[in-house]
Amino acid sequence: MRQDGLTTARWIALLVPLGLMAGALGSQYIGGLYPCEMCHWQRWPHYAAIPVAAAAFFVKQRPAQLALVLLAGLLVAVSGAIGVFHAGVEYHWWQGITPCTARAGAGMSGADLLDAIRKAPLVRCDAPQWSLFGISLAGFNAIISLAGAVAVFVLALRRAR
């Protein structure tokens, strides 16, 4: 008899945010890629998903396991959605909502321009620091997080046959 997908969903709900955070922190502390404000936004749901997914391994009741796994999957999906938004800002599909996407405005005086440059963050949200095949780290987070969340939802809600 085949098992339902909850066991696999628990592992995915735990390993996706763990892996993505290991990659993010590794690229920061080993690779020297410092995160912008929106990069940090993407990390918070993963930080929350890790203990939620881990807790699903310690509860015995199936409804509680399912609820924790689905909550972890939702948190991973939230990070993926933020990653989509951030990638769109990096690819200039839309404008960011934070000052870390500063652009010089037309008609600014020289003093205003210098003041804007001084106040601009060191790491801009609209300029990817690294990409592979044209996909930035925010784009990879979006792809992996959303695919992982879909896998969690599909597997967790699948019934045994």
PDB file of C-alpha atoms in Angstrom:
ATOM      1  CA  MET A   1       0.000   0.000   0.000  1.00  0.00           C
ATOM      2  CA  ARG A   2       1.281   3.398  -0.958  1.00  0.00           C
ATOM      3  CA  GLN A   3       1.756   6.109   1.677  1.00  0.00           C
ATOM      4  CA  ASP A   4       0.338   9.586   1.347  1.00  0.00           C
ATOM      5  CA  GLY A   5       2.715  12.427   0.561  1.00  0.00           C
ATOM      6  CA  LEU A   6       2.797  14.064   3.986  1.00  0.00           C
ATOM      7  CA  THR A   7       6.184  12.582   4.905  1.00  0.00           C
ATOM      8  CA  THR A   8       7.755  13.832   1.681  1.00  0.00           C
ATOM      9  CA  ALA A   9       5.989  17.190   2.044  1.00  0.00           C
ATOM     10  CA  ARG A  10       7.444  17.583   5.553  1.00  0.00           C
ATOM     11  CA  TRP A  11      10.957  17.059   4.211  1.00  0.00           C
ATOM     12  CA  ILE A  12      10.452  19.478   1.330  1.00  0.00           C
ATOM     13  CA  ALA A  13       8.922  22.082   3.667  1.00  0.00           C
ATOM     14  CA  LEU A  14      12.040  21.830   5.838  1.00  0.00           C
ATOM     15  CA  LEU A  15      14.802  21.348   3.267  1.00  0.00           C
ATOM     16  CA  VAL A  16      13.757  24.077   0.802  1.00  0.00           C
ATOM     17  CA  PRO A  17      14.044  26.966   3.284  1.00  0.00           C
ATOM     18  CA  LEU A  18      17.109  25.399   4.930  1.00  0.00           C
ATOM     19  CA  GLY A  19      18.838  25.037   1.574  1.00  0.00           C
ATOM     20  CA  LEU A  20      17.898  28.504   0.381  1.00  0.00           C
ATOM     21  CA  MET A  21      19.016  30.101   3.637  1.00  0.00           C
ATOM     22  CA  ALA A  22      22.292  28.149   3.532  1.00  0.00           C
ATOM     23  CA  GLY A  23      22.834  29.485   0.025  1.00  0.00           C
ATOM     24  CA  ALA A  24      21.894  33.045   0.977  1.00  0.00           C
ATOM     25  CA  LEU A  25      24.033  33.128   4.106  1.00  0.00           C
ATOM     26  CA  GLY A  26      26.889  31.349   2.324  1.00  0.00           C
ATOM     27  CA  SER A  27      26.838  33.853  -0.518  1.00  0.00           C
ATOM     28  CA  GLN A  28      26.835  36.641   2.043  1.00  0.00           C
ATOM     29  CA  TYR A  29      29.499  35.448   4.480  1.00  0.00           C
ATOM     30  CA  ILE A  30      31.663  33.375   2.144  1.00  0.00           C
ATOM     31  CA  GLY A  31      30.981  34.940  -1.240  1.00  0.00           C
ATOM     32  CA  GLY A  32      30.861  38.565  -0.116  1.00  0.00           C
ATOM     33  CA  LEU A  33      27.430  39.309  -1.656  1.00  0.00           C
ATOM     34  CA  TYR A  34      25.736  41.637   0.779  1.00  0.00           C
ATOM     35  CA  PRO A  35      21.935  41.565   0.847  1.00  0.00           C
ATOM     36  CA  CYS A  36      19.788  44.552   0.053  1.00  0.00           C
ATOM     37  CA  GLU A  37      16.611  45.402   1.938  1.00  0.00           C
ATOM     38  CA  MET A  38      14.389  43.245  -0.300  1.00  0.00           C
ATOM     39  CA  CYS A  39      16.815  40.330   0.027  1.00  0.00           C
ATOM     40  CA  HIS A  40      16.213  40.480   3.768  1.00  0.00           C
ATOM     41  CA  TRP A  41      12.449  40.545   3.156  1.00  0.00           C
ATOM     42  CA  GLN A  42      12.776  37.230   1.312  1.00  0.00           C
ATOM     43  CA  ARG A  43      14.686  35.672   4.197  1.00  0.00           C
ATOM     44  CA  TRP A  44      12.135  36.349   6.953  1.00  0.00           C
ATOM     45  CA  PRO A  45       9.488  33.867   5.718  1.00  0.00           C
ATOM     46  CA  HIS A  46      12.205  31.207   5.360  1.00  0.00           C
ATOM     47  CA  TYR A  47      13.410  31.891   8.892  1.00  0.00           C
ATOM     48  CA  ALA A  48       9.832  31.332  10.073  1.00  0.00           C
ATOM     49  CA  ALA A  49       9.256  28.254   7.868  1.00  0.00           C
ATOM     50  CA  ILE A  50      12.227  26.327   9.278  1.00  0.00           C
ATOM     51  CA  PRO A  51      10.998  25.915  12.890  1.00  0.00           C
ATOM     52  CA  VAL A  52       7.398  25.431  11.720  1.00  0.00           C
ATOM     53  CA  ALA A  53       8.438  22.624   9.354  1.00  0.00           C
ATOM     54  CA  ALA A  54      10.737  21.127  12.003  1.00  0.00           C
ATOM     55  CA  ALA A  55       7.867  21.096  14.509  1.00  0.00           C
ATOM     56  CA  ALA A  56       5.880  18.920  12.075  1.00  0.00           C
ATOM     57  CA  PHE A  57       8.394  16.125  12.744  1.00  0.00           C
ATOM     58  CA  PHE A  58       7.700  16.209  16.490  1.00  0.00           C
ATOM     59  CA  VAL A  59       3.914  16.182  16.606  1.00  0.00           C
ATOM     60  CA  LYS A  60       2.190  12.819  16.354  1.00  0.00           C
ATOM     61  CA  GLN A  61      -1.305  13.784  15.275  1.00  0.00           C
ATOM     62  CA  ARG A  62      -1.785  13.865  11.517  1.00  0.00           C
ATOM     63  CA  PRO A  63      -4.021  16.996  11.525  1.00  0.00           C
ATOM     64  CA  ALA A  64      -1.360  18.931  13.460  1.00  0.00           C
ATOM     65  CA  GLN A  65       1.402  17.682  11.142  1.00  0.00           C
ATOM     66  CA  LEU A  66      -0.654  18.664   8.118  1.00  0.00           C
ATOM     67  CA  ALA A  67      -1.370  22.126   9.507  1.00  0.00           C
ATOM     68  CA  LEU A  68       2.301  22.765  10.271  1.00  0.00           C
ATOM     69  CA  VAL A  69       3.451  21.508   6.871  1.00  0.00           C
ATOM     70  CA  LEU A  70       0.865  23.639   5.066  1.00  0.00           C
ATOM     71  CA  LEU A  71       1.841  26.691   7.139  1.00  0.00           C
ATOM     72  CA  ALA A  72       5.525  26.112   6.308  1.00  0.00           C
ATOM     73  CA  GLY A  73       4.587  25.732   2.635  1.00  0.00           C
ATOM     74  CA  LEU A  74       2.665  28.993   2.777  1.00  0.00           C
ATOM     75  CA  LEU A  75       5.656  30.776   4.329  1.00  0.00           C
ATOM     76  CA  VAL A  76       7.922  29.402   1.591  1.00  0.00           C
ATOM     77  CA  ALA A  77       5.409  30.626  -1.011  1.00  0.00           C
ATOM     78  CA  VAL A  78       5.408  34.096   0.578  1.00  0.00           C
ATOM     79  CA  SER A  79       9.198  34.241   0.199  1.00  0.00           C
ATOM     80  CA  GLY A  80       8.806  33.148  -3.419  1.00  0.00           C
ATOM     81  CA  ALA A  81       6.251  35.894  -4.061  1.00  0.00           C
ATOM     82  CA  ILE A  82       8.601  38.491  -2.569  1.00  0.00           C
ATOM     83  CA  GLY A  83      11.329  37.019  -4.781  1.00  0.00           C
ATOM     84  CA  VAL A  84       9.122  37.528  -7.862  1.00  0.00           C
ATOM     85  CA  PHE A  85       8.599  41.152  -6.867  1.00  0.00           C
ATOM     86  CA  HIS A  86      12.310  41.683  -6.181  1.00  0.00           C
ATOM     87  CA  ALA A  87      13.342  40.039  -9.454  1.00  0.00           C
ATOM     88  CA  GLY A  88      10.879  42.290 -11.283  1.00  0.00           C
ATOM     89  CA  VAL A  89      12.523  45.315  -9.686  1.00  0.00           C
ATOM     90  CA  GLU A  90      15.967  44.019 -10.710  1.00  0.00           C
ATOM     91  CA  TYR A  91      14.853  43.422 -14.308  1.00  0.00           C
ATOM     92  CA  HIS A  92      13.185  46.867 -14.297  1.00  0.00           C
ATOM     93  CA  TRP A  93       9.741  45.421 -15.044  1.00  0.00           C
ATOM     94  CA  TRP A  94       8.368  47.675 -12.293  1.00  0.00           C
ATOM     95  CA  GLN A  95       9.699  50.134  -9.770  1.00  0.00           C
ATOM     96  CA  GLY A  96      10.568  49.117  -6.237  1.00  0.00           C
ATOM     97  CA  ILE A  97       8.831  50.528  -3.198  1.00  0.00           C
ATOM     98  CA  THR A  98      11.937  51.169  -1.129  1.00  0.00           C
ATOM     99  CA  PRO A  99      14.633  53.826  -1.209  1.00  0.00           C
ATOM    100  CA  CYS A 100      17.175  51.150  -2.162  1.00  0.00           C
ATOM    101  CA  THR A 101      15.983  51.522  -5.762  1.00  0.00           C
ATOM    102  CA  ALA A 102      17.046  55.163  -5.958  1.00  0.00           C
ATOM    103  CA  ARG A 103      17.146  56.832  -9.325  1.00  0.00           C
ATOM    104  CA  ALA A 104      18.315  60.330 -10.101  1.00  0.00           C
ATOM    105  CA  GLY A 105      15.330  62.465 -10.976  1.00  0.00           C
ATOM    106  CA  ALA A 106      15.303  64.825 -13.930  1.00  0.00           C
ATOM    107  CA  GLY A 107      15.541  68.427 -12.885  1.00  0.00           C
ATOM    108  CA  MET A 108      17.533  67.747  -9.716  1.00  0.00           C
ATOM    109  CA  SER A 109      20.105  70.318  -8.791  1.00  0.00           C
ATOM    110  CA  GLY A 110      23.718  69.276  -8.349  1.00  0.00           C
ATOM    111  CA  ALA A 111      23.414  69.616  -4.574  1.00  0.00           C
ATOM    112  CA  ASP A 112      20.221  67.521  -4.544  1.00  0.00           C
ATOM    113  CA  LEU A 113      21.890  64.866  -6.678  1.00  0.00           C
ATOM    114  CA  LEU A 114      24.921  64.685  -4.365  1.00  0.00           C
ATOM    115  CA  ASP A 115      22.616  64.504  -1.349  1.00  0.00           C
ATOM    116  CA  ALA A 116      20.670  61.656  -3.008  1.00  0.00           C
ATOM    117  CA  ILE A 117      23.918  59.809  -3.722  1.00  0.00           C
ATOM    118  CA  ARG A 118      25.074  60.194  -0.109  1.00  0.00           C
ATOM    119  CA  LYS A 119      21.757  58.899   1.238  1.00  0.00           C
ATOM    120  CA  ALA A 120      21.534  55.983  -1.192  1.00  0.00           C
ATOM    121  CA  PRO A 121      22.113  52.539   0.282  1.00  0.00           C
ATOM    122  CA  LEU A 122      25.358  50.757  -0.470  1.00  0.00           C
ATOM    123  CA  VAL A 123      23.539  47.736  -1.914  1.00  0.00           C
ATOM    124  CA  ARG A 124      20.811  48.620  -4.371  1.00  0.00           C
ATOM    125  CA  CYS A 125      17.689  46.492  -4.744  1.00  0.00           C
ATOM    126  CA  ASP A 126      17.366  47.132  -8.472  1.00  0.00           C
ATOM    127  CA  ALA A 127      20.855  45.959  -9.453  1.00  0.00           C
ATOM    128  CA  PRO A 128      21.532  42.219  -9.050  1.00  0.00           C
ATOM    129  CA  GLN A 129      24.969  41.458  -7.641  1.00  0.00           C
ATOM    130  CA  TRP A 130      25.094  38.006  -9.232  1.00  0.00           C
ATOM    131  CA  SER A 131      23.209  36.084 -11.878  1.00  0.00           C
ATOM    132  CA  LEU A 132      23.412  32.772 -13.701  1.00  0.00           C
ATOM    133  CA  PHE A 133      21.818  32.363 -17.126  1.00  0.00           C
ATOM    134  CA  GLY A 134      20.279  35.805 -16.628  1.00  0.00           C
ATOM    135  CA  ILE A 135      18.525  34.770 -13.414  1.00  0.00           C
ATOM    136  CA  SER A 136      19.397  36.696 -10.260  1.00  0.00           C
ATOM    137  CA  LEU A 137      19.436  35.305  -6.744  1.00  0.00           C
ATOM    138  CA  ALA A 138      15.979  36.791  -6.202  1.00  0.00           C
ATOM    139  CA  GLY A 139      14.823  34.995  -9.344  1.00  0.00           C
ATOM    140  CA  PHE A 140      16.276  31.689  -8.147  1.00  0.00           C
ATOM    141  CA  ASN A 141      14.609  32.176  -4.767  1.00  0.00           C
ATOM    142  CA  ALA A 142      11.292  32.793  -6.529  1.00  0.00           C
ATOM    143  CA  ILE A 143      11.606  29.718  -8.740  1.00  0.00           C
ATOM    144  CA  ILE A 144      12.780  27.327  -6.021  1.00  0.00           C
ATOM    145  CA  SER A 145      10.439  28.654  -3.324  1.00  0.00           C
ATOM    146  CA  LEU A 146       7.317  28.616  -5.474  1.00  0.00           C
ATOM    147  CA  ALA A 147       8.109  25.174  -6.916  1.00  0.00           C
ATOM    148  CA  GLY A 148       8.807  23.880  -3.403  1.00  0.00           C
ATOM    149  CA  ALA A 149       5.579  25.359  -2.059  1.00  0.00           C
ATOM    150  CA  VAL A 150       3.548  23.786  -4.868  1.00  0.00           C
ATOM    151  CA  ALA A 151       5.206  20.421  -4.166  1.00  0.00           C
ATOM    152  CA  VAL A 152       4.431  20.753  -0.448  1.00  0.00           C
ATOM    153  CA  PHE A 153       0.776  21.577  -1.086  1.00  0.00           C
ATOM    154  CA  VAL A 154       0.274  18.824  -3.679  1.00  0.00           C
ATOM    155  CA  LEU A 155       2.013  16.139  -1.636  1.00  0.00           C
ATOM    156  CA  ALA A 156       0.557  17.122   1.736  1.00  0.00           C
ATOM    157  CA  LEU A 157      -2.990  17.120   0.415  1.00  0.00           C
ATOM    158  CA  ARG A 158      -2.640  13.896  -1.595  1.00  0.00           C
ATOM    159  CA  ARG A 159      -4.470  10.933  -0.138  1.00  0.00           C
ATOM    160  CA  ALA A 160      -3.089   7.394   0.179  1.00  0.00           C
ATOM    161  CA  ARG A 161      -4.193   5.051  -2.605  1.00  0.00           C
TER     162      ARG A 161
END
